[in-house]
Amino acid sequence: MTSTLPPLVQAFSGALGSAAANTFTYPLDLVVTKLQLQDPKRKLKGDGILGAVQVLRQIAHKHGWRAVYNGLWPDTCATLLSSFFYFYCYSFLRSLSTRRKLSLRGSTSLKPHKPSLLEELLLGFIAGVASRAISTPLNMVTLQLQAQNEDDPHNNSQSSEEESDSSRKPVESVPDIVKDIYSKGGLMGFWRGFQTTTLLSLTPSITMAFLQLFRRLVSILKSTSQDLLSTRGLKSAMAAKPANPNQNMHPWEAFFGGAISNSIAIILLYPLILAKTRVQTSDETRMTQVLTQALNGTYRGSRARPPIEKVVGIEKTPSISGLYQGLDMKLVKGFFSQGVTLLVKGRIEQAIVVLYLMQLAKSRS
């Protein structure tokens, strides 16, 4: 984690940081969903940033700029809940591990325990499963809102737009979507695709594991630079104590550490991220079936559209690129989202510490 403050403080600051980052990057999240659900046979005129701008312009042109934030409210609520429980569970479990009350290795040593990479992954996974179990229903609602009115962004002719406008389904409200999910899957319909979501709990755990590695690397570099710049001589420099790897990171360190760590996790697990989005917005129920379609460059579409018929006589050549459809924008979104989360989280924690010290000074005076 980015600090050694109590779990409740980290949960509060982490939740607010995540909510701020979610609001800041939500249009990118909407673009990612649109790119993940688009027909692979129809390519945008531009990829990456150009493709994202094209999607945003198309949404704003047909539905207004407010549609760029369609689903922001339930997604922010899901982010607050998920982040609060994740940061609390992770920091609480990690504090137990550092105090040797929870460790994969039995030891009677009184020294603080430094969790290994495997332990970091395990702690993050447990915290991730707990937080996602709570936030998945709201995430389902958000995805259904984002998947609405998936107009074809590739056909810009006026006639096609008029035809699309006349056949477009009316935008559903949150209560309508909740009723629709319940009518199709009952109460468990709100946890549709949770098996894939459970596997994706590795995303924050991998992020936090690499963040700890980044943190230790920064502490080593700080210690080395201090020794090299020291004027006390070689003997004194060798005797100098290294920087504390458990100390809080500076805001810019938290930003880039979180952003880089999250990008690594996204690259490693992106096929599962793509599968989760498609399972939760389509009639497919098996993750393997969705992944096979992505590998073959086919997609049957969301519940809002009729399935795309298979073209007879055309053989599909499996390509791994189909498993990474929309990856570039997911990386951009994840980079800024995780970075802003840890940046805001660190600032809030600093403010809490300052207020606590001020209150302590007043009580003593």
PDB file of C-alpha atoms in Angstrom, residues 90 93-94 97-98 100 102-106 113-126 205 209 216:
ATOM      1  CA  TYR A  90      -5.952  -5.263   1.898  1.00  0.00           C
ATOM      2  CA  LEU A  93      -4.633  -8.200   6.059  1.00  0.00           C
ATOM      3  CA  ARG A  94      -1.242  -6.702   5.248  1.00  0.00           C
ATOM      4  CA  SER A  97       1.063 -10.089   7.847  1.00  0.00           C
ATOM      5  CA  THR A  98       3.705  -7.511   8.780  1.00  0.00           C
ATOM      6  CA  ARG A 100       3.447 -11.967  11.718  1.00  0.00           C
ATOM      7  CA  LEU A 102      -0.895 -13.854   9.197  1.00  0.00           C
ATOM      8  CA  SER A 103       1.950 -15.345   7.175  1.00  0.00           C
ATOM      9  CA  LEU A 104       2.618 -18.250   4.843  1.00  0.00           C
ATOM     10  CA  ARG A 105       5.843 -18.866   6.720  1.00  0.00           C
ATOM     11  CA  GLY A 106       5.765 -19.767  10.346  1.00  0.00           C
ATOM     12  CA  HIS A 113       7.641  -9.312   8.454  1.00  0.00           C
ATOM     13  CA  LYS A 114       8.051  -8.156   4.864  1.00  0.00           C
ATOM     14  CA  PRO A 115       5.413  -9.975   2.747  1.00  0.00           C
ATOM     15  CA  SER A 116       6.791 -11.811  -0.255  1.00  0.00           C
ATOM     16  CA  LEU A 117       5.478 -11.283  -3.788  1.00  0.00           C
ATOM     17  CA  LEU A 118       3.321 -14.418  -3.464  1.00  0.00           C
ATOM     18  CA  GLU A 119       1.865 -13.147  -0.189  1.00  0.00           C
ATOM     19  CA  GLU A 120       1.174  -9.744  -1.742  1.00  0.00           C
ATOM     20  CA  LEU A 121      -0.729 -11.437  -4.584  1.00  0.00           C
ATOM     21  CA  LEU A 122      -2.701 -13.622  -2.170  1.00  0.00           C
ATOM     22  CA  LEU A 123      -3.656 -10.735   0.119  1.00  0.00           C
ATOM     23  CA  GLY A 124      -4.692  -8.599  -2.836  1.00  0.00           C
ATOM     24  CA  PHE A 125      -6.711 -11.441  -4.362  1.00  0.00           C
ATOM     25  CA  ILE A 126      -8.683 -12.042  -1.151  1.00  0.00           C
ATOM     26  CA  SER A 205      -3.509  -7.755  -6.372  1.00  0.00           C
ATOM     27  CA  ALA A 209       2.349  -6.385  -5.747  1.00  0.00           C
ATOM     28  CA  ARG A 216      11.191  -0.809  -2.701  1.00  0.00           C
TER      29      ARG A 216
END
